[in-house]
Short mmCIF file of C-alpha atoms and ligand atoms in Angstrom, two decimals:
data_model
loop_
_atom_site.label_atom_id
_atom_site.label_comp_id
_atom_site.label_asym_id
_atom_site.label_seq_id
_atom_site.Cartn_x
_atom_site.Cartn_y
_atom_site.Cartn_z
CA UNK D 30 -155.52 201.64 -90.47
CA UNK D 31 -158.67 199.64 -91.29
CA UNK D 32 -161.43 201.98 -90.48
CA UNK D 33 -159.65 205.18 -92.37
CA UNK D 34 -159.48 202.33 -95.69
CA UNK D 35 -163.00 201.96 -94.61
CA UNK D 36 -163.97 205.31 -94.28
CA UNK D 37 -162.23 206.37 -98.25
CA UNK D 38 -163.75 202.83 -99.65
CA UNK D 39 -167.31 204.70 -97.99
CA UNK D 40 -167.26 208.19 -98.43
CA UNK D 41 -164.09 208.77 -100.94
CA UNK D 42 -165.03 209.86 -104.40
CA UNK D 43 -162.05 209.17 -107.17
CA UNK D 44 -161.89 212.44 -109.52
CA UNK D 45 -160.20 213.45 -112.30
CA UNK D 46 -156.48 212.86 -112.78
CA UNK D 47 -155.67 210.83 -109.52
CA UNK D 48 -157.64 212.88 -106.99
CA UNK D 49 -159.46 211.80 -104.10
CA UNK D 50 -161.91 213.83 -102.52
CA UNK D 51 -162.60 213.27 -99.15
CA UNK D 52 -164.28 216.61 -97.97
CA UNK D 53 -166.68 214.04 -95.89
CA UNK D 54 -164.27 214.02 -93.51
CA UNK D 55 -160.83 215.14 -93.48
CA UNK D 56 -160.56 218.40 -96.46
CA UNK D 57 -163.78 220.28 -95.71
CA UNK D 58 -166.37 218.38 -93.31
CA UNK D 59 -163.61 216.86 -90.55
CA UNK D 60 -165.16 213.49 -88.59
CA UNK D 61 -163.48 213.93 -85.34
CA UNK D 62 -163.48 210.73 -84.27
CA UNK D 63 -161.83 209.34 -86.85
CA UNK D 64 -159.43 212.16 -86.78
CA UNK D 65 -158.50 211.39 -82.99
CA UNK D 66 -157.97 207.72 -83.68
CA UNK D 67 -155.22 208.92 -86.79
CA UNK D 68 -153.86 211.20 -84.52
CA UNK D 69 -153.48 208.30 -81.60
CA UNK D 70 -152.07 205.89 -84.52
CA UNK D 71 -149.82 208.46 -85.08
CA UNK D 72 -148.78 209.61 -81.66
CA UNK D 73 -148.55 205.91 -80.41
CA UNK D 74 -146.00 204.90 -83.43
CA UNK D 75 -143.39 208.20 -82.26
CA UNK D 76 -144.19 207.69 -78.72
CA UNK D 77 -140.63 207.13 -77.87
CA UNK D 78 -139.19 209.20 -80.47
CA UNK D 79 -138.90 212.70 -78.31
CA UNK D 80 -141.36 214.56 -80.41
CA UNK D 81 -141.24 218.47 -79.20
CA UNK D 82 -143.23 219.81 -81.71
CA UNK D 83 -145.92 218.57 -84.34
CA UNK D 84 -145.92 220.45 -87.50
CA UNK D 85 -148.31 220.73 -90.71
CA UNK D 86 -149.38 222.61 -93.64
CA UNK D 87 -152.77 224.75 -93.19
CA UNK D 88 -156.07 223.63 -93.82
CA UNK D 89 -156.45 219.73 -93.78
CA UNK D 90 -153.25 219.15 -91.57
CA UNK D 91 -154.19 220.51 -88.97
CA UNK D 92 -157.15 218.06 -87.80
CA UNK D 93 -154.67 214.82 -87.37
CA UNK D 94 -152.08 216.79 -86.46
CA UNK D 95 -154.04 218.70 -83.94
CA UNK D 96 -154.89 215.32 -82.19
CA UNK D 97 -151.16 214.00 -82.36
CA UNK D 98 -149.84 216.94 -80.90
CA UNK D 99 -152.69 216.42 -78.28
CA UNK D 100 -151.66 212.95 -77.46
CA UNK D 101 -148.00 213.68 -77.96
CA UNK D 102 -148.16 216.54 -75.40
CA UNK D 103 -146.16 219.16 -77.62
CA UNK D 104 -147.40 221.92 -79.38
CA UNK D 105 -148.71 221.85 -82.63
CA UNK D 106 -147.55 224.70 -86.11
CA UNK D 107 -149.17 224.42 -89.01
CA UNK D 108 -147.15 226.36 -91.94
CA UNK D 109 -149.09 229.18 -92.73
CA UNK D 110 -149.32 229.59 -96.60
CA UNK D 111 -150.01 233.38 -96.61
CA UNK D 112 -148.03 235.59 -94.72
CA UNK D 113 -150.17 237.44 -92.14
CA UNK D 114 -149.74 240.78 -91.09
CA UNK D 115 -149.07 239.93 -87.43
CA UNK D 116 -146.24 237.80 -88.40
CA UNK D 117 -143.56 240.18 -87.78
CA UNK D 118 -140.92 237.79 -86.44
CA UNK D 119 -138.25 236.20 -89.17
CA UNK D 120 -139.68 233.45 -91.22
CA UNK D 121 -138.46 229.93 -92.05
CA UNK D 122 -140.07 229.71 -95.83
CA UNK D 123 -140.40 227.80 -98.54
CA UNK D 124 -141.86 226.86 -101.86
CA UNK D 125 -144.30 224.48 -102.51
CA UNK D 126 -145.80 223.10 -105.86
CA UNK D 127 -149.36 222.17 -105.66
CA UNK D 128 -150.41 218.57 -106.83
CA UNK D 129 -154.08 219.93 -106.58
CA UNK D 130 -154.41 223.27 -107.52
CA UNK D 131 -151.33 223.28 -109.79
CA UNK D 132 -149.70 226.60 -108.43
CA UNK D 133 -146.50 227.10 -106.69
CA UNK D 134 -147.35 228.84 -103.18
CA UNK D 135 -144.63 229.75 -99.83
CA UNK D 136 -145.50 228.02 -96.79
CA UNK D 137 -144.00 230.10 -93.79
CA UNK D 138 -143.06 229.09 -89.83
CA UNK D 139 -142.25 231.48 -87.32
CA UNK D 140 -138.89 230.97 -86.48
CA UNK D 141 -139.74 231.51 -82.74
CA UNK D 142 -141.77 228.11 -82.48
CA UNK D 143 -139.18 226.26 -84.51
CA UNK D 144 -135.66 225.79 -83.54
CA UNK D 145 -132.67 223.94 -83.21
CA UNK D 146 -134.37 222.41 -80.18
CA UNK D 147 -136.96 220.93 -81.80
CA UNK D 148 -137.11 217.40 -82.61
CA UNK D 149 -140.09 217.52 -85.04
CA UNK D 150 -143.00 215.16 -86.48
CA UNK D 151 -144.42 216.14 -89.52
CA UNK D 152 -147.91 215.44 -90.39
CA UNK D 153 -149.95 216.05 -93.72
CA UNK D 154 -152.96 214.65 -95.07
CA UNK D 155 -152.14 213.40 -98.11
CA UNK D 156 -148.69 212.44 -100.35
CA UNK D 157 -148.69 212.62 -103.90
CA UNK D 158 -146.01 213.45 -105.36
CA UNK D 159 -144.32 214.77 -101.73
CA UNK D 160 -143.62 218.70 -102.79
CA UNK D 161 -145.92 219.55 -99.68
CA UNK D 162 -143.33 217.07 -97.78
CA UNK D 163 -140.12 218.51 -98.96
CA UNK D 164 -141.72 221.98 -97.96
CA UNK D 165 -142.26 221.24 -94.36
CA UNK D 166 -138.96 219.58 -94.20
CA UNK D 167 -136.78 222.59 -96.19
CA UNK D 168 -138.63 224.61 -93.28
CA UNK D 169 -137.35 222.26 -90.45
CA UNK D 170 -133.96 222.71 -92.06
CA UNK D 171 -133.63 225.98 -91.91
CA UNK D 172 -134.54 226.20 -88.44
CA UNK D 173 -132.05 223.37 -87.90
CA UNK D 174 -134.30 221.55 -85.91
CA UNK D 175 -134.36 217.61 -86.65
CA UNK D 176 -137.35 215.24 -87.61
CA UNK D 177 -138.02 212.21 -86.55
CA UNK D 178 -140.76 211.38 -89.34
CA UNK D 179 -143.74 211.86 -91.38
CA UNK D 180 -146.85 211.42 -90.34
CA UNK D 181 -149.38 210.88 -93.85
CA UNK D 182 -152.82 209.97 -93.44
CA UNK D 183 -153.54 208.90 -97.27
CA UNK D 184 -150.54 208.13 -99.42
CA UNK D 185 -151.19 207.68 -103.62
CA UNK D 186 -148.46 205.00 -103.61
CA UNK D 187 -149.00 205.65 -107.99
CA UNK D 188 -147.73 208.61 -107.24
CA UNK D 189 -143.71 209.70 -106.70
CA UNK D 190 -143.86 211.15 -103.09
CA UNK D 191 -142.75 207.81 -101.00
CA UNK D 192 -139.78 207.48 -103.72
CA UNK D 193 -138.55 211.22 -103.47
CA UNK D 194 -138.63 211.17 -100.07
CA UNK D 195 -136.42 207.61 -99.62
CA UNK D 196 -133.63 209.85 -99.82
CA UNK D 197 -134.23 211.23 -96.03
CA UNK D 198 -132.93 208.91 -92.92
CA UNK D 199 -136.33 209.37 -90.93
CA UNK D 200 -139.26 206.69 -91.41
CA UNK D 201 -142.34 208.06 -93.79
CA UNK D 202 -145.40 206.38 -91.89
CA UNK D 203 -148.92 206.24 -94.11
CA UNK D 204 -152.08 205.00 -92.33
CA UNK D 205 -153.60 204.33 -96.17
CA UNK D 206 -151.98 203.35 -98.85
CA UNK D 207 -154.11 203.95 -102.25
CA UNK D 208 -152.24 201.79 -105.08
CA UNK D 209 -154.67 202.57 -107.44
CA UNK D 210 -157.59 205.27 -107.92
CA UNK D 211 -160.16 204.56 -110.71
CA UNK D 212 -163.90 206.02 -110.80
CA UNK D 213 -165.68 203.92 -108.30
CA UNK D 214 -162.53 201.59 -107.56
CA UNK D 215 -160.35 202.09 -104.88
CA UNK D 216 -157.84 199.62 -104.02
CA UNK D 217 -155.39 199.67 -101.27
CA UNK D 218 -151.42 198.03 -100.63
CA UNK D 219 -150.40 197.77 -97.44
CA UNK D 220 -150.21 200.18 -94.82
CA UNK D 221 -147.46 201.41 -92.82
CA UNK D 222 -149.23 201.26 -89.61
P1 5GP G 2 -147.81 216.54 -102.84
O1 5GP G 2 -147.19 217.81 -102.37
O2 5GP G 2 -147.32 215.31 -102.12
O3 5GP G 2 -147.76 216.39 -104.34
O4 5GP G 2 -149.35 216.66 -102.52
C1 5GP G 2 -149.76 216.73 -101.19
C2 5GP G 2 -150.66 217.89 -100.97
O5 5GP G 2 -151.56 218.08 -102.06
C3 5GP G 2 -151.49 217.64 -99.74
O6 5GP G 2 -151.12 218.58 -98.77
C4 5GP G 2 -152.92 217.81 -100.18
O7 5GP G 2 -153.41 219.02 -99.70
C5 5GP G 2 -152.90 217.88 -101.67
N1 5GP G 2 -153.33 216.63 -102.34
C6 5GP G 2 -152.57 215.81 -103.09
N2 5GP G 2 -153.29 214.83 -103.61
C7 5GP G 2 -154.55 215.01 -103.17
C8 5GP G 2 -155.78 214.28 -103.39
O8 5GP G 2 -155.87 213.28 -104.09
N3 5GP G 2 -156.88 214.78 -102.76
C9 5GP G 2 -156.85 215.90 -101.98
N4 5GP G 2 -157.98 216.27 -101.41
N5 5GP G 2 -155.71 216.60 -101.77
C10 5GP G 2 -154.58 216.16 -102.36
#
C-alpha cells in the first residue's frame, strides 16, 4: 500500500534494535484516514472469504481492525491483555512474548464472542517475529473457530514472523513490507497487497 510506505518513509523513526516507531499515526496518535483506507485494503482482499468476526490484540490493533470489521460488517474483539474484573465468562488464553517490551504477557477472548462458528480474520499492526500472531491464533484454536487470514499492517520481513507462520494453510497479507530498518533508512520489498 503506497501511501502507508509513504506515510513510515514520512513520519517513521527507526530505533534501536529493529524498532519502528510510528506513534504519528498508528501506536499512540492514530491518523484515521489512513487507518480507514488499511482497513478497506484489508476488508476488500477477504471480501469473499466469509469473515464473521475481526479479531486483534489491544492497543494498536484495534484502529485497522476497527475499520475492517466496519467494512466487513462483523464485529470486531480485540484480545484483552489484562484480565478485567467484569470478565466473568470462561476465557480462551494465551501467552504471548513481547518483541517490544521483552515480557511474556496472556492475551484473553471471551469465549462467548468466539466460537466454533466463527470464521475469523486476524489483524495486528505489526509482525516481527509473529509471537503476537501465534497468540491470536492459539486463541482461535481453542475456541475452534477457523481463520481465514492475517491481516498485518507493517511486516519487518528481517525479522522471523512471515517464516514461523508458513506453517499455517491461511494467506498472511502485509500492506508494508520493511526489508531493512537503519537510522534514517527505510527500505521496503514488496507488498502483499
Ligand atoms: P511479534 O509478536 O510478531 O514479535 O511482534 C508483534 C507485536 O510487537 C505487535 O503487536 C507490536 O505491538 C509489537 N511490535 C513489534 N515490532 C514493533 C516495532 O518495530 N514497532 C512497534 N511500535 N511495535 C512493534
Amino acid at each position: 500500500m503506497k501511501e502507508l510506505e509513504a506515510r513510515i518513509l514520512k513520519d517513521g523513526n527507526a530505533i534501536a534494535d529493529g524498532v519502528l516507531k510510528v506513534d504519528q499515526f498508528l501506536t499512540h496518535q492514530v491518523d484515521p484516514d489512513l487507518m480507514m483506507k488499511v482497513g478497506q485494503t484489508f476488508a476488500d482482499y477477504f471480501k469473499e472469504a466469509g469473515i464473521t468476526k475481526v479479531v486483534t490484540i489491544e492497543t494498536s490493533g484495534i484502529a485497522p481492525a476497527l475499520y475492517a470489521a466496519q467494512a466487513l460488517g462483523v464485529p470486531m474483539i480485540f484480545a484483552r491483555k489484562s484480565k478485567s474484573l467484569t470478565m466473568k465468562e470462561e476465557l480462551l488464553t494465551s501467552s504471548v512474548y513481547s518483541f517490544t517490551k521483552q515480557t511474556t504477557f496472556q492475551v484473553s477472548v471471551s469465549n462467548k464472542f468466539l466460537t466454533a462458528d466463527d470464521h475469523a480474520l486476524l489483524i495486528d499492526d505489526f509482525l516481527a517475529n509473529g509471537q503476537a500472531a501465534e497468540g491470536l491464533i492459539e486463541v482461535c484454536q481453542q475456541a475452534g473457530a477457523s481463520i481465514a487470514g492475517l491481516g498485518i499492517v507493517i511486516e519487518k520481513s528481517f525479522q522471523d514472523g512471515r517464516s514461523l507462520l508458513e506453517k499455517y494453510p491461511f494467506p498472511v497479507v502485509s500492506l508494508a513490507r520493511i526489508a531493512s530498518l537503519k537510522e534514517n533508512e527505510i527500505t521496503f520489498t514488496e507488498a502483499d497487497i
